[in-house]
PDB file of C-alpha atoms in Angstrom:
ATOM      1  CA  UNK A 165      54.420 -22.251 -78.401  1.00  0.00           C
ATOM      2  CA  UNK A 166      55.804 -18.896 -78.232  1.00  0.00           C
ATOM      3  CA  UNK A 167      54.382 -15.610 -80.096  1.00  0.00           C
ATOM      4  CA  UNK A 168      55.122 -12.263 -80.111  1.00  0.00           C
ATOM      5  CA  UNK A 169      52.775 -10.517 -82.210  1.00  0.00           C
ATOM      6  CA  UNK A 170      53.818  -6.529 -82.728  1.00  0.00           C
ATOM      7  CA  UNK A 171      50.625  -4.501 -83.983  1.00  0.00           C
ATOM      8  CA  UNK A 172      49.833  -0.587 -84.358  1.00  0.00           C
ATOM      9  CA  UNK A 173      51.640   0.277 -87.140  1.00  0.00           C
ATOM     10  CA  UNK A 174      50.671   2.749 -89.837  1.00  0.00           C
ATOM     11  CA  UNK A 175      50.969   5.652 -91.848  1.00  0.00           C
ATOM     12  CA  UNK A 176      51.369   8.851 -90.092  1.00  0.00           C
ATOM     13  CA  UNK A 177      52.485  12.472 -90.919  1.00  0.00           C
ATOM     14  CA  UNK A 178      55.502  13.845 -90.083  1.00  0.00           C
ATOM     15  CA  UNK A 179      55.939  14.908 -86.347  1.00  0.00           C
ATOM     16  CA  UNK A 180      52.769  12.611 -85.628  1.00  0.00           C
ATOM     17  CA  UNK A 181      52.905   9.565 -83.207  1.00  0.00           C
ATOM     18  CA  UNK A 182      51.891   5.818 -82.839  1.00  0.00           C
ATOM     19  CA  UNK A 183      51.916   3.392 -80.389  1.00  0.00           C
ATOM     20  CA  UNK A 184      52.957   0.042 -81.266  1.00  0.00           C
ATOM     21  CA  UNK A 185      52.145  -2.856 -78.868  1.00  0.00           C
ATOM     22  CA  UNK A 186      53.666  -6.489 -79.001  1.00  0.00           C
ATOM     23  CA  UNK A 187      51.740  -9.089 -76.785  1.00  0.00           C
ATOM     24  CA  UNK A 188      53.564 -12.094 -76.042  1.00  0.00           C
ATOM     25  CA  UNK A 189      52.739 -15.374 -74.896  1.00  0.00           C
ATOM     26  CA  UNK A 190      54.638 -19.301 -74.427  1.00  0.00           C
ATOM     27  CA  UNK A 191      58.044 -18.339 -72.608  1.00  0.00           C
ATOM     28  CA  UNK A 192      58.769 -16.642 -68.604  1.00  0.00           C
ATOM     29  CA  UNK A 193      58.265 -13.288 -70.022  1.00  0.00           C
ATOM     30  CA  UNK A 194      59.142 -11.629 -66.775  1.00  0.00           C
ATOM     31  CA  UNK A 195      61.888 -13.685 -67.338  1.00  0.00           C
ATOM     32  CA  UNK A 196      63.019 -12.183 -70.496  1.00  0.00           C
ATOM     33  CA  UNK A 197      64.218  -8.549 -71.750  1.00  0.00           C
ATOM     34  CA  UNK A 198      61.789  -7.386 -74.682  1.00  0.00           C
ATOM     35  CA  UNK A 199      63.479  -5.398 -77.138  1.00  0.00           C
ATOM     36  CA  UNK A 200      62.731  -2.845 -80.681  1.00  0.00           C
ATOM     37  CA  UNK A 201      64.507  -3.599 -83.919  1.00  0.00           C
ATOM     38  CA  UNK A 202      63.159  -1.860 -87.250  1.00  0.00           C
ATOM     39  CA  UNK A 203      64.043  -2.561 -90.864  1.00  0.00           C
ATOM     40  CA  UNK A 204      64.102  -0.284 -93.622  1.00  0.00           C
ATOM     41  CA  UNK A 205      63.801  -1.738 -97.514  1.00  0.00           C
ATOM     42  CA  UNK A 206      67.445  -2.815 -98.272  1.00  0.00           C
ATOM     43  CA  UNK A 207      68.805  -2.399 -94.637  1.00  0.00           C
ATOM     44  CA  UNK A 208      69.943  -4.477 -91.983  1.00  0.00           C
ATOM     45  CA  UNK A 209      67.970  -5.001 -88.587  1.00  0.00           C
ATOM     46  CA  UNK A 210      68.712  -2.229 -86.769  1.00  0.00           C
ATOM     47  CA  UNK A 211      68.115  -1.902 -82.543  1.00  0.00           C
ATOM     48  CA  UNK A 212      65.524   0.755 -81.655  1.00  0.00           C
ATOM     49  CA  UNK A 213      65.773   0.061 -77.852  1.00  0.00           C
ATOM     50  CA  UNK A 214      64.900  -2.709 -75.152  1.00  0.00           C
ATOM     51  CA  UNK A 215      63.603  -3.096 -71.810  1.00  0.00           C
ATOM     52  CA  UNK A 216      66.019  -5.346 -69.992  1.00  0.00           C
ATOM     53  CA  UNK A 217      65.473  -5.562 -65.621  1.00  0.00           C
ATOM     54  CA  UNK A 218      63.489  -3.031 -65.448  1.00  0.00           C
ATOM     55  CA  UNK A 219      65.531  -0.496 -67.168  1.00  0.00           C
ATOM     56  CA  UNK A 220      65.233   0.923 -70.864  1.00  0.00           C
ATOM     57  CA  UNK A 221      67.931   1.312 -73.211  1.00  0.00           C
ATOM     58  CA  UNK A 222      67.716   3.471 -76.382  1.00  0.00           C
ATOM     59  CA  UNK A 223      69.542   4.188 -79.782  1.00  0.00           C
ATOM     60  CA  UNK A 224      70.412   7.243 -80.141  1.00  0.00           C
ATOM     61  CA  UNK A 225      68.648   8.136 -83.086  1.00  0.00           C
ATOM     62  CA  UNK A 226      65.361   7.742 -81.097  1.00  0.00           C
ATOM     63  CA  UNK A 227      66.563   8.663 -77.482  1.00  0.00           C
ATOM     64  CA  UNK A 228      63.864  11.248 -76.250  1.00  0.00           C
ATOM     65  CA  UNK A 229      61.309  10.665 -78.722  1.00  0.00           C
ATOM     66  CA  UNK A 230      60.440   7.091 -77.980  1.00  0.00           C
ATOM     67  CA  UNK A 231      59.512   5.614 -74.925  1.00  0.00           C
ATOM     68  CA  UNK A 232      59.291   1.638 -74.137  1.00  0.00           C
ATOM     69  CA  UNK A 233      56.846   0.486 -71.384  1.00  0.00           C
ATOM     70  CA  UNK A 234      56.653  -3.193 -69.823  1.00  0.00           C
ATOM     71  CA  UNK A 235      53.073  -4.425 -68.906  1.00  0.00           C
ATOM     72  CA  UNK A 236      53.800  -7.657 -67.109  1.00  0.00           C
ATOM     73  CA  UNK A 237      50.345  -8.517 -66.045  1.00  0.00           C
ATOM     74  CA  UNK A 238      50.226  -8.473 -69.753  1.00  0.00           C
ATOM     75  CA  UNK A 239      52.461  -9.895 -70.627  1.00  0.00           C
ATOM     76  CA  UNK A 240      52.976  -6.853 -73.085  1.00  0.00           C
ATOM     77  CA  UNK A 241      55.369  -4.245 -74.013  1.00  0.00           C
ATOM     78  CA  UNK A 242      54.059  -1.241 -76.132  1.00  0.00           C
ATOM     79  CA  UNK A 243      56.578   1.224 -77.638  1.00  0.00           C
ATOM     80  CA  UNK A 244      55.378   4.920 -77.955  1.00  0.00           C
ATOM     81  CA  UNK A 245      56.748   6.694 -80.806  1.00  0.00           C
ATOM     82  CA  UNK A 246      56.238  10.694 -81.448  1.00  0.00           C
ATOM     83  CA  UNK A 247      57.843  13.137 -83.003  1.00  0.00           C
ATOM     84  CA  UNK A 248      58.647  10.633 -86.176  1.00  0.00           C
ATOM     85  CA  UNK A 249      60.763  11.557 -89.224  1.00  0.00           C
ATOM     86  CA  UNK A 250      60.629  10.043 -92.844  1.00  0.00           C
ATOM     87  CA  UNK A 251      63.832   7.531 -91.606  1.00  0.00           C
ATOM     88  CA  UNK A 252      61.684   6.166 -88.807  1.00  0.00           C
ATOM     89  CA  UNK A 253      59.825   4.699 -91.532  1.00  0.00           C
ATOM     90  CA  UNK A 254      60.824   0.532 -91.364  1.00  0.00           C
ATOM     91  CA  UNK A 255      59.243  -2.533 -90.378  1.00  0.00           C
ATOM     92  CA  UNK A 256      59.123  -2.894 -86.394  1.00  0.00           C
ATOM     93  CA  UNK A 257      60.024  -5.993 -84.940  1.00  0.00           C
ATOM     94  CA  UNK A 258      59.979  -7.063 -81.342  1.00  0.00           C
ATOM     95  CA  UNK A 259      62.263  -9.830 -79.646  1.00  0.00           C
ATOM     96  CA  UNK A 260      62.625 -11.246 -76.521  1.00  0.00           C
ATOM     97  CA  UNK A 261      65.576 -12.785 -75.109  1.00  0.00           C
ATOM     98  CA  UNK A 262      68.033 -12.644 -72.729  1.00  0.00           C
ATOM     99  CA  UNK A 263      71.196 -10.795 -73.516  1.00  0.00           C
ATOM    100  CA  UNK A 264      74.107  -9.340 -71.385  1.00  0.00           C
ATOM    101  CA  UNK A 265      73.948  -5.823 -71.559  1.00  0.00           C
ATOM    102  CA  UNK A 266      77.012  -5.283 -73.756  1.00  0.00           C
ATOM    103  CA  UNK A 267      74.890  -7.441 -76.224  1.00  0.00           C
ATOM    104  CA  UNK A 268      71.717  -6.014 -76.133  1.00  0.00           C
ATOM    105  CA  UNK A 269      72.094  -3.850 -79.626  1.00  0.00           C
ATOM    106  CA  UNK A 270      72.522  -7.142 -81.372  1.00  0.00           C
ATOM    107  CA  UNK A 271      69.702  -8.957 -83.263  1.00  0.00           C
ATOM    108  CA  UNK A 272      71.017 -11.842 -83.177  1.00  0.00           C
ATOM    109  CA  UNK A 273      70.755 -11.715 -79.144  1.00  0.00           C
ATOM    110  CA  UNK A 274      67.020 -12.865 -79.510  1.00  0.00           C
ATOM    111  CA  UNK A 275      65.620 -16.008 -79.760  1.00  0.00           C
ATOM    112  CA  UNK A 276      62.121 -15.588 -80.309  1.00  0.00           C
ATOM    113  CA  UNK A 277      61.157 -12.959 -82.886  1.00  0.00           C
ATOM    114  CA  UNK A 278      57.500 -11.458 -84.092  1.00  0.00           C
ATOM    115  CA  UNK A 279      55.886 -10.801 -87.551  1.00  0.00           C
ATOM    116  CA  UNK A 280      56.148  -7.049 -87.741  1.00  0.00           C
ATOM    117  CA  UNK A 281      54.462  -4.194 -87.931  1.00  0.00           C
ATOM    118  CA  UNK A 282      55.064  -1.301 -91.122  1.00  0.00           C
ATOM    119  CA  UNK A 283      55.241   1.942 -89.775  1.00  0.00           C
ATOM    120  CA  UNK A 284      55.693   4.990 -92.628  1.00  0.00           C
ATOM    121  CA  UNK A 285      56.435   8.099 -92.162  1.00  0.00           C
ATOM    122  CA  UNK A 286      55.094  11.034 -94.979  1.00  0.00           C
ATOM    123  CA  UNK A 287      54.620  14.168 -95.561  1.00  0.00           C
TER     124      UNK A 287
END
């Protein structure tokens, strides 16, 4: 059976961080690239960044504040998260799949999906 299970969300203050974690288990994860979406009340899915062969890929809105690491012995990939803002407050999903890079900002690119994880963002 495959699970991804994202945990390590919260509420944090303005310019604070958090480290999320999702731990995976059932499919080749080495196999697979491991990617960030988030979801804000009444938005879509929107890609935070993935870690695809070894290499990390960012939006833009997060590029330089959030960093995605790959533990393979693991099998888990932990996203760090600092300087946050009020609109990094969502729900934070991980996926795993395999996508060609042009695809990789897509959500529906992933197959296998976790629960989430609500991170908030006050002052």
């Amino acid at each position: 059976e495959v699970q991804l299970q994202a945990s390590g969300g919260g509420l944090v203050q303005i310019g604070g961080s958090l480290r999320l974690s999702c731990a995976t288990s059932g499919f080749a994860f080495a196999d697979n690239a491991i990617a960030w979406f988030r979801q804000a009340p009444g938005k879509e899915r929107e890609f935070v960044g993935v870690v695809k062969n070894g290499r990390t890929y960012y939006d833009d809105s997060v590029k330089g504040r959030f960093t995605i690491s790959r533990d393979n012995s693991k099998n888990t990939v932990n996203l760090q998260m600092n300087s946050l803002k009020p609109e990094d407050t969502a729900v934070y999903y991980c996926g795993a799949g395999r996508p060609i890079l042009s695809s990789i900002r897509g959500a529906s690119a992933y197959g296998y999906w976790g629960q989430g994880t609500q991170v908030t963002v006050s002052s």
